[in-house]
């Protein structure tokens, strides 16, 4: 129960990795603010947690919109009574060659993945500092924040940006007791990747890129996120923790 009486905010909490973080944080005693562009999904995850005896509230949030982000952080603080951990899990990706990538698609992926990590993190850190409190931020980078893969220029650039932002915010906020870390997952079975999982050939190829010869599960990543965000883990900041079944060892 590392998260007893702690308040955890999750963007992209309505699906995949974010949803699993919400559920596992609640199981460890956290009160959870589930934020998602898809309000129905956010409400559904919050309802699921309440049915299991936990405390959670769903919020509609667009991480690319500063006003929406501020409303989420302030609303969560009012509802949960405090702020402790922010997990930035909202994300999208494109699958198109760099030669065919349109400016609109580039901007959308950068807006959601990179600006959409910066805005909630800034709003959260400002509120913590105003309240005289310490706290943690965990960002979703990717193995593609460390290396490249074909047809993912905007995604790869955005996740490299998330790694840089993680280090920068850790540097600037360390003295204030705000730790900022990131996880770099391998390929995880979520709605984002389900299409590949359902294609037997693709599924086997993806399994094979991981040294452990399996797909990752949302719980593999949620466990690492909750480790990074735990209060006891007080000297770890600016780190990018690979949780990729050994993909980047090769
Ligand atoms: P997912 O598609 O299951 O969930 C992403 C959630 O983000 C969705 O509920 C979606 O509605 C929400 N979202 C999208 N745009 C938003 C916006 N503008 N504002 C608020 N919410 C928004 O994806 P996932 O697989 O759980 O991915 C979560 C994070 O992990 C992403 O940042 C992704 O890039 C990263 N990641 C995923 C994998 C993987 O293999 N699944 C690997 C590495 C990193």
XYZ file of N, CA and C and ligand atoms in Angstrom:
794
model
N 0.831 -1.211 0.000
C 0.000 0.000 0.000
C 0.868 1.265 0.000
N 1.781 1.349 -0.991
C 2.694 2.500 -1.040
C 1.964 3.807 -1.314
N 0.746 3.695 -1.868
C 0.034 4.902 -2.311
C -1.142 5.265 -1.405
N -1.161 4.686 -0.208
C -2.230 4.995 0.743
C -2.310 6.503 0.971
N -3.510 7.065 0.820
C -3.754 8.501 1.061
C -3.028 9.406 0.072
N -2.553 8.862 -1.030
C -1.883 9.712 -2.009
C -2.807 9.938 -3.202
N -2.605 11.056 -3.875
C -3.443 11.417 -5.023
C -2.649 11.248 -6.308
N -3.183 10.472 -7.231
C -2.491 10.150 -8.482
C -3.341 10.637 -9.659
N -2.719 11.410 -10.541
C -3.391 11.925 -11.739
C -2.810 11.214 -12.953
N -3.669 10.768 -13.847
C -3.177 10.045 -15.018
C -3.842 10.621 -16.268
N -3.034 11.107 -17.214
C -3.599 11.495 -18.510
C -3.589 10.260 -19.410
N -4.556 10.172 -20.308
C -4.677 8.948 -21.104
C -5.071 7.772 -20.220
N -5.738 8.068 -19.122
C -6.079 7.036 -18.137
C -7.234 6.140 -18.559
N -7.850 6.464 -19.686
C -9.015 5.688 -20.112
C -8.676 4.412 -20.849
N -7.405 4.180 -21.150
C -7.073 3.036 -22.014
C -5.652 2.538 -21.733
N -5.426 1.283 -22.064
C -4.073 0.726 -22.131
C -3.252 0.886 -20.866
N -2.059 1.442 -21.029
C -1.116 1.575 -19.912
C -1.685 2.513 -18.841
N -2.245 3.637 -19.268
C -2.807 4.602 -18.315
C -3.898 3.981 -17.459
N -4.756 3.229 -18.075
C -5.840 2.561 -17.336
C -5.269 1.606 -16.283
N -4.244 0.873 -16.667
C -3.638 -0.086 -15.738
C -2.966 0.628 -14.569
N -2.343 1.770 -14.850
C -1.740 2.570 -13.765
C -2.823 3.000 -12.782
N -3.955 3.475 -13.317
C -5.064 3.916 -12.452
C -5.510 2.771 -11.547
N -5.706 1.591 -12.143
C -6.217 0.446 -11.380
C -5.209 -0.008 -10.318
N -3.943 -0.073 -10.687
C -2.939 -0.578 -9.742
C -2.628 0.455 -8.653
N -2.661 1.746 -9.007
C -2.453 2.784 -7.979
C -3.605 2.730 -6.972
N -4.826 2.582 -7.473
C -5.998 2.510 -6.584
C -5.911 1.279 -5.687
N -5.414 0.173 -6.240
C -5.294 -1.061 -5.448
C -4.264 -0.897 -4.332
N -3.360 0.082 -4.516
C -2.362 0.363 -3.457
C -2.798 1.545 -2.586
N -4.057 1.917 -2.685
C -4.607 2.900 -1.761
C -4.748 4.313 -2.286
N -4.323 4.565 -3.552
C -4.372 5.947 -4.073
C -5.805 6.378 -4.388
N -6.034 7.681 -4.263
C -7.210 8.304 -4.853
C -6.775 8.751 -6.251
N -7.602 8.464 -7.265
C -7.121 8.595 -8.642
C -7.986 9.555 -9.465
N -7.329 10.449 -10.190
C -8.007 11.283 -11.186
C -7.686 10.706 -12.561
N -8.708 10.192 -13.214
C -8.534 9.538 -14.507
C -8.870 10.559 -15.593
N -7.856 11.042 -16.317
C -8.105 12.039 -17.364
C -7.966 11.415 -18.743
N -8.902 11.734 -19.634
C -8.776 11.234 -21.003
C -9.578 12.131 -21.945
N -9.106 12.191 -23.190
C -9.849 12.902 -24.238
C -11.227 12.267 -24.400
N -11.287 10.966 -24.245
C -12.539 10.216 -24.337
C -13.138 10.143 -22.926
N -14.077 11.070 -22.667
C -14.608 11.187 -21.295
C -15.286 9.896 -20.843
N -15.990 9.236 -21.776
C -16.712 8.010 -21.407
C -15.743 6.951 -20.900
N -14.571 6.859 -21.552
C -13.569 5.873 -21.118
C -13.011 6.246 -19.750
N -12.782 7.541 -19.545
C -12.266 7.994 -18.243
C -13.272 7.658 -17.142
N -14.552 7.947 -17.424
C -15.609 7.673 -16.428
C -15.698 6.177 -16.162
N -15.546 5.375 -17.222
C -15.663 3.913 -17.068
C -14.549 3.363 -16.178
N -13.329 3.870 -16.361
C -12.211 3.393 -15.526
C -12.434 3.829 -14.072
N -12.892 5.074 -13.889
C -13.160 5.556 -12.523
C -14.257 4.707 -11.872
N -15.296 4.380 -12.637
C -16.402 3.574 -12.091
C -15.905 2.175 -11.712
N -15.038 1.629 -12.560
C -14.461 0.298 -12.299
C -13.700 0.300 -10.957
N -12.943 1.374 -10.731
C -12.163 1.486 -9.483
C -13.096 1.624 -8.283
N -14.137 2.440 -8.442
C -15.080 2.623 -7.312
C -15.789 1.313 -6.989
N -16.159 0.565 -8.052
C -16.837 -0.725 -7.824
C -15.933 -1.693 -7.055
N -14.616 -1.543 -7.257
C -13.671 -2.419 -6.549
C -13.359 -1.877 -5.145
N -14.046 -0.794 -4.745
C -13.874 -0.267 -3.384
C -12.887 0.887 -3.287
N -12.360 1.346 -4.448
C -11.387 2.438 -4.435
C -12.050 3.789 -4.641
N -11.199 4.828 -4.691
C -11.683 6.200 -4.907
C -11.142 6.715 -6.223
N -12.030 7.132 -7.133
C -11.562 7.663 -8.420
C -12.619 8.568 -9.026
N -12.131 9.495 -9.839
C -13.026 10.428 -10.534
C -12.543 10.551 -11.970
N -13.466 10.487 -12.938
C -13.108 10.652 -14.343
C -13.151 12.120 -14.751
N -12.252 12.519 -15.628
C -12.200 13.899 -16.132
C -12.009 13.881 -17.640
N -12.703 14.773 -18.345
C -12.420 14.992 -19.763
C -11.233 15.935 -19.837
N -10.216 15.567 -20.600
C -9.049 16.449 -20.735
C -8.476 16.305 -22.138
N -8.100 17.449 -22.708
C -7.314 17.427 -23.947
C -5.933 17.956 -23.571
N -4.933 17.081 -23.596
C -3.601 17.472 -23.107
C -2.911 18.510 -23.991
N -3.477 18.777 -25.166
C -2.889 19.793 -26.047
C -3.434 21.189 -25.750
N -4.431 21.279 -24.868
C -5.132 22.537 -24.629
C -4.816 23.042 -23.210
N -4.067 24.160 -23.102
C -3.653 24.633 -21.776
C -4.823 24.836 -20.806
N -5.944 25.359 -21.283
C -7.070 25.619 -20.376
C -7.648 24.305 -19.847
N -7.744 23.319 -20.716
C -8.270 22.012 -20.328
C -7.338 21.345 -19.311
N -6.044 21.490 -19.534
C -5.045 20.892 -18.641
C -5.120 21.540 -17.252
N -5.203 22.868 -17.229
C -5.304 23.573 -15.942
C -6.565 23.144 -15.203
N -7.674 23.028 -15.939
C -8.933 22.614 -15.306
C -8.797 21.200 -14.726
N -8.083 20.343 -15.420
C -7.888 18.961 -14.934
C -7.096 18.957 -13.628
N -5.978 19.668 -13.626
C -5.116 19.653 -12.431
C -5.851 20.295 -11.245
N -6.511 21.425 -11.493
C -7.223 22.101 -10.397
C -8.415 21.259 -9.931
N -9.130 20.671 -10.901
C -10.287 19.829 -10.554
C -9.853 18.615 -9.755
N -8.743 18.021 -10.148
C -8.242 16.846 -9.432
C -7.824 17.229 -8.017
N -7.169 18.373 -7.881
C -6.718 18.811 -6.556
C -7.926 19.042 -5.638
N -8.968 19.661 -6.192
C -10.176 19.921 -5.397
C -10.842 18.602 -5.005
N -10.970 17.696 -5.969
C -11.682 16.442 -5.713
C -10.893 15.512 -4.804
N -9.584 15.408 -5.056
C -8.777 14.426 -4.308
C -8.147 15.021 -3.049
N -8.179 16.338 -2.951
C -7.689 16.998 -1.736
C -6.205 17.287 -1.737
N -5.463 16.739 -2.675
C -4.019 16.965 -2.753
C -3.512 16.456 -4.091
N -2.230 16.654 -4.363
C -1.584 16.148 -5.585
C -0.282 15.472 -5.167
N -0.039 14.266 -5.681
C 1.231 13.595 -5.352
C 1.976 13.128 -6.594
N 1.285 12.432 -7.484
C 1.948 11.847 -8.657
C 1.142 12.146 -9.916
N 1.848 12.629 -10.946
C 1.244 12.797 -12.275
C 1.882 11.792 -13.220
N 1.058 11.038 -13.929
C 1.548 10.116 -14.952
C 1.019 10.604 -16.306
N 1.965 10.919 -17.194
C 1.587 11.419 -18.531
C 1.551 10.249 -19.511
N 0.348 9.678 -19.688
C 0.240 8.488 -20.546
C -0.532 8.763 -21.835
N -1.130 9.942 -21.987
C -1.847 10.230 -23.242
C -0.846 10.189 -24.395
N -1.200 9.513 -25.460
C -0.278 9.451 -26.597
C -0.946 8.906 -27.842
N -0.394 9.278 -28.977
C -0.854 8.764 -30.270
C 0.389 8.527 -31.129
N 0.200 7.872 -32.266
C 1.351 7.718 -33.171
C 0.838 7.657 -34.609
N 1.771 7.896 -35.528
C 1.467 7.791 -36.942
C 2.206 6.594 -37.516
N 1.736 6.080 -38.628
C 2.476 5.021 -39.324
C 2.530 5.446 -40.787
N 3.550 6.206 -41.108
C 3.688 6.735 -42.476
C 5.158 7.116 -42.680
N 5.627 6.951 -43.907
C 7.034 7.242 -44.160
C 7.304 8.742 -43.973
N 8.538 9.065 -43.631
C 8.883 10.469 -43.394
C 8.641 11.311 -44.661
N 8.731 10.687 -45.826
C 8.521 11.433 -47.070
C 7.047 11.782 -47.286
N 6.159 10.980 -46.724
C 4.721 11.213 -46.918
C 4.047 11.868 -45.714
N 4.795 12.060 -44.656
C 4.206 12.623 -43.428
C 3.748 14.065 -43.682
N 2.473 14.343 -43.413
C 1.964 15.705 -43.656
C 2.296 16.599 -42.468
N 2.379 17.917 -42.713
C 2.646 18.835 -41.592
C 1.583 18.707 -40.505
N 0.335 18.452 -40.898
C -0.748 18.350 -39.910
C -0.541 17.133 -39.008
N -0.155 16.024 -39.635
C 0.032 14.800 -38.852
C 1.245 14.944 -37.920
N 2.308 15.518 -38.463
C 3.500 15.799 -37.643
C 3.104 16.608 -36.414
N 2.368 17.718 -36.673
C 2.016 18.624 -35.580
C 1.102 17.960 -34.564
N 0.206 17.106 -35.020
C -0.745 16.457 -34.114
C 0.011 15.517 -33.148
N 0.921 14.730 -33.701
C 1.663 13.768 -32.857
C 2.562 14.517 -31.869
N 3.232 15.555 -32.348
C 4.081 16.356 -31.449
C 3.206 17.035 -30.381
N 2.046 17.526 -30.798
C 1.162 18.233 -29.855
C 0.703 17.303 -28.742
N 0.244 16.111 -29.095
C -0.286 15.204 -28.061
C 0.860 14.639 -27.216
N 1.892 14.125 -27.870
C 2.921 13.375 -27.126
C 3.908 14.275 -26.387
N 4.287 15.375 -27.005
C 5.336 16.210 -26.396
C 4.741 17.424 -25.666
N 4.007 18.258 -26.400
C 3.350 19.396 -25.732
C 2.375 18.864 -24.681
N 1.753 17.745 -24.990
C 0.790 17.126 -24.068
C 1.432 16.475 -22.863
N 2.742 16.397 -22.838
C 3.471 15.996 -21.624
C 3.935 17.249 -20.875
N 4.395 18.234 -21.656
C 4.867 19.490 -21.052
C 3.743 20.211 -20.281
N 2.591 20.394 -20.911
C 1.536 21.231 -20.298
C 1.045 20.667 -18.954
N 0.665 19.378 -18.887
C 0.232 18.861 -17.577
C 1.356 18.894 -16.547
N 2.583 18.635 -16.980
C 3.703 18.626 -16.034
C 3.920 20.018 -15.455
N 3.867 21.024 -16.309
C 4.054 22.405 -15.839
C 2.939 22.805 -14.874
N 1.690 22.501 -15.262
C 0.543 22.875 -14.419
C 0.623 22.171 -13.065
N 0.990 20.893 -13.105
C 1.096 20.092 -11.882
C 2.213 20.643 -10.981
N 3.371 20.916 -11.569
C 4.502 21.420 -10.777
C 4.176 22.789 -10.184
N 3.504 23.628 -10.961
C 3.136 24.954 -10.435
C 2.220 24.831 -9.216
N 1.244 23.928 -9.296
C 0.300 23.762 -8.181
C 1.028 23.207 -6.941
N 1.929 22.235 -7.170
C 2.685 21.680 -6.041
C 3.478 22.775 -5.345
N 4.172 23.572 -6.143
C 5.028 24.616 -5.571
C 4.162 25.647 -4.841
N 3.011 26.000 -5.446
C 2.116 26.969 -4.794
C 1.623 26.428 -3.450
N 1.445 25.110 -3.376
C 0.938 24.495 -2.137
C 2.083 24.155 -1.165
N 3.333 24.420 -1.583
C 4.481 24.114 -0.722
C 4.698 22.622 -0.545
N 4.352 21.857 -1.568
C 4.447 20.400 -1.455
C 5.488 19.838 -2.433
N 5.902 18.594 -2.197
C 6.753 17.883 -3.137
C 5.889 16.886 -3.910
N 6.464 16.289 -4.968
C 5.666 15.334 -5.744
C 6.508 14.691 -6.829
N 5.853 13.889 -7.636
C 6.537 13.127 -8.682
C 5.792 13.226 -10.006
N 6.580 13.134 -11.075
C 6.012 13.059 -12.429
C 6.658 11.857 -13.108
N 5.852 11.028 -13.763
C 6.403 9.938 -14.579
C 5.846 10.075 -15.993
N 6.752 10.164 -16.950
C 6.371 10.330 -18.356
C 6.470 9.017 -19.116
N 5.603 8.874 -20.122
C 5.698 7.725 -21.019
C 6.576 8.113 -22.197
N 7.835 7.662 -22.160
C 8.687 7.766 -23.352
C 8.439 6.494 -24.145
N 9.485 5.873 -24.651
C 9.349 4.657 -25.459
C 10.763 4.201 -25.805
N 10.914 2.944 -26.200
C 12.196 2.561 -26.799
C 12.469 3.483 -27.994
N 11.373 3.983 -28.586
C 11.535 4.898 -29.724
C 11.823 6.336 -29.262
N 12.089 6.508 -27.978
C 12.669 7.748 -27.476
C 14.180 7.593 -27.329
N 14.669 6.389 -27.654
C 16.091 6.073 -27.511
C 16.688 5.715 -28.865
N 15.863 5.110 -29.706
C 16.326 4.709 -31.045
C 15.196 4.977 -32.049
N 15.462 4.687 -33.314
C 14.465 4.968 -34.359
C 13.800 3.688 -34.842
N 12.699 3.836 -35.577
C 12.049 2.710 -36.260
C 11.397 3.289 -37.507
N 11.258 2.504 -38.573
C 10.727 3.048 -39.819
C 9.299 3.564 -39.682
N 9.003 4.621 -40.403
C 7.637 5.151 -40.539
C 7.054 5.728 -39.250
N 7.923 6.258 -38.425
C 7.471 6.794 -37.127
C 8.174 8.122 -36.835
N 8.450 8.942 -37.840
C 9.297 10.128 -37.615
C 8.755 11.029 -36.507
N 7.463 11.326 -36.557
C 6.898 12.244 -35.558
C 6.887 11.582 -34.183
N 6.538 10.302 -34.159
C 6.494 9.583 -32.876
C 7.891 9.514 -32.261
N 8.868 9.130 -33.069
C 10.253 9.011 -32.587
C 10.755 10.380 -32.094
N 10.478 11.423 -32.883
C 10.911 12.770 -32.473
C 10.207 13.186 -31.186
N 8.913 12.903 -31.092
C 8.169 13.304 -29.885
C 8.694 12.574 -28.657
N 9.010 11.283 -28.790
C 9.453 10.517 -27.617
C 10.899 10.877 -27.236
N 11.750 11.188 -28.229
C 13.069 11.733 -27.884
C 12.878 13.064 -27.140
N 11.889 13.833 -27.566
C 11.571 15.095 -26.885
C 11.122 14.854 -25.447
N 10.329 13.827 -25.238
C 9.873 13.501 -23.873
C 11.068 13.151 -22.988
N 12.043 12.440 -23.544
C 13.249 12.106 -22.773
C 13.985 13.402 -22.386
N 14.121 14.316 -23.327
C 14.796 15.591 -23.046
C 14.038 16.410 -22.016
N 12.723 16.456 -22.162
C 11.892 17.219 -21.223
C 11.982 16.625 -19.820
N 12.035 15.311 -19.741
C 12.146 14.626 -18.446
C 13.427 15.072 -17.743
N 14.539 15.084 -18.481
C 15.823 15.469 -17.882
C 15.811 16.943 -17.477
N 15.279 17.775 -18.358
C 15.252 19.218 -18.094
C 14.404 19.539 -16.863
N 13.218 18.932 -16.793
C 12.343 19.230 -15.645
C 12.935 18.663 -14.359
N 13.595 17.506 -14.469
C 14.264 16.938 -13.285
C 15.339 17.901 -12.782
N 16.088 18.474 -13.723
C 17.163 19.406 -13.382
C 16.612 20.664 -12.707
N 15.560 21.225 -13.297
C 15.034 22.498 -12.783
C 14.228 22.329 -11.499
N 13.626 21.166 -11.311
C 12.684 21.020 -10.192
C 13.236 20.187 -9.039
N 14.450 19.644 -9.213
C 15.013 18.777 -8.184
C 15.094 19.436 -6.815
N 15.566 20.670 -6.795
C 15.728 21.377 -5.518
C 14.404 21.604 -4.811
N 13.342 21.599 -5.606
C 12.014 21.844 -5.021
C 11.356 20.533 -4.571
N 12.102 19.428 -4.707
C 11.560 18.149 -4.240
C 10.566 17.532 -5.210
N 10.636 17.941 -6.462
C 9.765 17.323 -7.471
C 10.641 16.448 -8.359
N 10.402 15.144 -8.308
C 11.185 14.200 -9.117
C 10.460 13.945 -10.434
N 11.237 13.857 -11.518
C 10.658 13.647 -12.846
C 11.419 12.518 -13.533
N 10.736 11.443 -13.844
C 11.359 10.284 -14.491
C 10.501 9.836 -15.671
N 11.038 8.898 -16.448
C 10.277 8.364 -17.584
C 10.474 6.864 -17.679
N 9.495 6.201 -18.268
C 9.678 4.798 -18.639
C 9.765 4.718 -20.159
N 10.543 3.755 -20.629
C 10.665 3.520 -22.071
C 10.222 2.082 -22.346
N 8.921 1.909 -22.619
C 8.413 0.548 -22.829
C 8.795 -0.011 -24.191
N 8.893 -1.351 -24.251
C 8.920 -2.049 -25.542
C 7.515 -2.071 -26.121
N 7.189 -3.077 -26.900
C 5.838 -3.109 -27.482
C 4.888 -3.789 -26.489
N 3.854 -3.050 -26.131
C 2.921 -3.469 -25.095
C 1.558 -3.714 -25.737
N 0.910 -4.755 -25.329
C -0.408 -5.059 -25.904
C -1.471 -4.142 -25.296
N -1.879 -3.158 -26.083
C -2.920 -2.203 -25.668
C -3.770 -1.911 -26.905
N -4.845 -1.150 -26.772
C -5.614 -0.774 -27.972
C -4.745 -0.111 -29.057
N -3.643 0.567 -28.641
C -2.764 1.214 -29.627
C -2.107 0.186 -30.555
N -1.836 -1.008 -30.042
C -1.074 -2.011 -30.800
C -1.897 -3.267 -31.125
N -3.175 -3.259 -30.743
C -3.984 -4.479 -30.843
C -4.047 -5.018 -32.275
N -4.027 -4.105 -33.245
C -4.101 -4.515 -34.653
C -2.914 -5.433 -35.004
N -1.746 -5.104 -34.488
C -0.552 -5.932 -34.742
C -0.653 -7.267 -34.020
N -1.203 -7.191 -32.816
C -1.304 -8.425 -32.017
C -2.204 -9.434 -32.745
N -3.227 -8.912 -33.413
C -4.198 -9.790 -34.077
C -3.659 -10.361 -35.390
N -2.580 -9.798 -35.926
C -1.987 -10.281 -37.177
C -0.882 -11.289 -36.804
N -1.081 -12.592 -37.065
C -0.157 -13.610 -36.541
C 1.298 -13.362 -36.945
N 1.522 -12.965 -38.203
C 2.902 -12.772 -38.657
C 3.552 -11.584 -37.934
N 2.807 -10.487 -37.909
C 3.296 -9.269 -37.252
C 3.495 -9.502 -35.754
N 2.559 -10.221 -35.188
C 2.611 -10.484 -33.755
C 3.884 -11.264 -33.401
N 4.224 -12.248 -34.243
C 5.425 -13.065 -33.995
C 6.687 -12.226 -34.185
N 6.686 -11.357 -35.204
C 7.853 -10.492 -35.438
C 8.088 -9.602 -34.229
N 7.019 -9.024 -33.739
C 7.137 -8.111 -32.589
C 7.589 -8.881 -31.349
N 7.024 -10.058 -31.160
C 7.453 -10.882 -30.024
C 8.980 -11.085 -30.095
N 9.475 -11.360 -31.303
C 10.882 -11.703 -31.504
C 11.858 -10.554 -31.328
N 11.399 -9.318 -31.401
C 12.351 -8.203 -31.196
C 12.732 -8.065 -29.727
N 11.901 -8.627 -28.845
C 12.190 -8.566 -27.412
C 13.037 -9.786 -27.033
N 14.133 -9.567 -26.300
C 14.988 -10.688 -25.880
C 14.178 -11.733 -25.118
N 13.144 -11.301 -24.432
C 12.342 -12.238 -23.640
C 11.317 -12.979 -24.482
N 11.280 -12.658 -25.775
C 10.416 -13.338 -26.732
C 8.944 -13.355 -26.319
N 8.494 -12.202 -25.863
C 7.060 -12.032 -25.615
C 6.698 -10.565 -25.744
N 5.390 -10.320 -25.887
C 4.896 -8.945 -25.846
C 4.895 -8.467 -24.393
N 4.997 -7.148 -24.211
C 4.795 -6.590 -22.879
C 3.313 -6.446 -22.588
N 2.997 -6.450 -21.305
C 1.617 -6.249 -20.846
C 1.539 -4.902 -20.122
N 0.360 -4.256 -20.133
C 0.235 -2.980 -19.419
C 0.730 -3.044 -17.973
N 0.510 -4.179 -17.302
C 0.945 -4.279 -15.897
C 2.473 -4.222 -15.774
N 3.206 -4.705 -16.804
C 4.678 -4.622 -16.761
C 5.108 -3.158 -16.636
N 4.408 -2.295 -17.354
C 4.780 -0.869 -17.376
C 4.217 -0.147 -16.152
N 3.000 -0.482 -15.786
C 2.385 0.182 -14.622
C 3.223 -0.078 -13.362
N 3.739 -1.299 -13.221
C 4.577 -1.612 -12.048
C 5.802 -0.702 -12.004
N 6.434 -0.503 -13.172
C 7.633 0.352 -13.226
C 7.267 1.807 -12.923
N 6.132 2.249 -13.444
C 5.693 3.635 -13.205
C 5.452 3.852 -11.711
N 4.809 2.888 -11.078
C 4.504 3.054 -9.651
C 5.761 2.920 -8.791
N 6.748 2.207 -9.293
C 8.055 2.165 -8.624
C 8.712 3.551 -8.708
N 8.732 4.125 -9.921
C 9.368 5.441 -10.094
C 8.660 6.508 -9.270
N 7.346 6.409 -9.172
C 6.562 7.442 -8.489
C 6.497 7.272 -6.983
N 6.976 6.143 -6.465
C 6.826 5.873 -5.025
C 7.683 6.828 -4.199
N 7.126 7.254 -3.087
C 7.804 8.232 -2.228
C 9.138 7.693 -1.698
N 9.180 6.376 -1.435
C 10.387 5.771 -0.872
C 11.574 5.849 -1.838
N 11.242 6.043 -3.125
C 12.263 6.037 -4.170
C 12.815 7.451 -4.362
N 13.340 8.044 -3.242
C 13.515 9.483 -3.195
C 14.720 10.095 -3.892
N 15.647 9.277 -4.434
C 16.860 9.874 -5.016
C 16.945 9.608 -6.511
N 15.860 9.175 -7.106
C 15.872 8.845 -8.541
C 15.130 9.941 -9.295
N 15.862 10.695 -10.080
C 15.192 11.705 -10.910
C 15.982 11.914 -12.192
N 15.282 12.269 -13.257
C 15.916 12.444 -14.569
C 16.272 11.130 -15.233
N 15.730 10.022 -14.718
C 16.063 8.701 -15.261
C 15.056 8.271 -16.321
N 15.557 7.486 -17.258
C 14.676 6.859 -18.248
C 14.846 5.353 -18.067
N 13.821 4.733 -17.546
C 13.879 3.306 -17.204
C 13.337 2.492 -18.377
N 14.197 1.700 -19.019
C 13.703 0.848 -20.106
C 12.994 -0.361 -19.495
N 11.811 -0.616 -20.015
C 11.031 -1.789 -19.599
C 10.593 -2.421 -20.915
N 11.560 -3.075 -21.554
C 11.363 -3.437 -22.961
C 11.718 -4.889 -23.262
N 11.678 -5.725 -22.228
C 11.960 -7.146 -22.440
C 13.311 -7.394 -23.094
N 14.223 -6.431 -22.962
C 15.562 -6.596 -23.521
C 15.697 -6.170 -24.976
N 14.701 -5.497 -25.534
C 14.744 -5.083 -26.943
C 16.004 -4.269 -27.247
N 16.286 -3.263 -26.394
C 17.387 -2.342 -26.693
C 18.753 -2.885 -26.285
N 18.806 -4.150 -25.847
C 20.118 -4.735 -25.553
C 20.813 -5.180 -26.846
N 20.027 -5.403 -27.908
C 20.558 -6.072 -29.099
C 21.199 -5.146 -30.111
P -3.832 3.737 -25.826
O -4.169 4.167 -27.213
O -4.378 2.459 -25.296
O -4.208 4.887 -24.780
C -3.899 6.232 -25.024
C -4.979 7.099 -24.416
O -4.619 8.472 -24.647
C -6.369 6.895 -25.051
O -7.340 6.613 -24.062
C -6.653 8.230 -25.730
O -8.036 8.599 -25.709
C -5.810 9.183 -24.896
N -5.522 10.430 -25.609
C -5.163 10.583 -26.912
N -5.063 11.883 -27.215
C -5.344 12.571 -26.084
C -5.413 13.952 -25.767
N -5.196 14.905 -26.690
N -5.735 14.305 -24.501
C -5.982 13.351 -23.564
N -5.965 12.032 -23.809
C -5.640 11.649 -25.055
O -2.235 3.739 -25.780
P -1.187 3.002 -24.805
O -0.592 1.904 -25.573
O -1.762 2.773 -23.472
O -0.087 4.151 -24.706
C 0.065 4.964 -23.558
C 1.373 5.719 -23.677
O 2.446 4.770 -23.712
C 1.515 6.552 -24.955
O 2.204 7.738 -24.652
C 2.354 5.664 -25.856
O 3.072 6.411 -26.798
C 3.269 5.024 -24.842
N 3.865 3.770 -25.310
C 3.066 2.741 -25.701
C 3.658 1.575 -26.172
C 2.854 0.388 -26.642
O 3.450 -0.535 -27.234
N 1.543 0.331 -26.410
C 5.062 1.478 -26.227
C 5.833 2.553 -25.812
C 5.222 3.703 -25.344
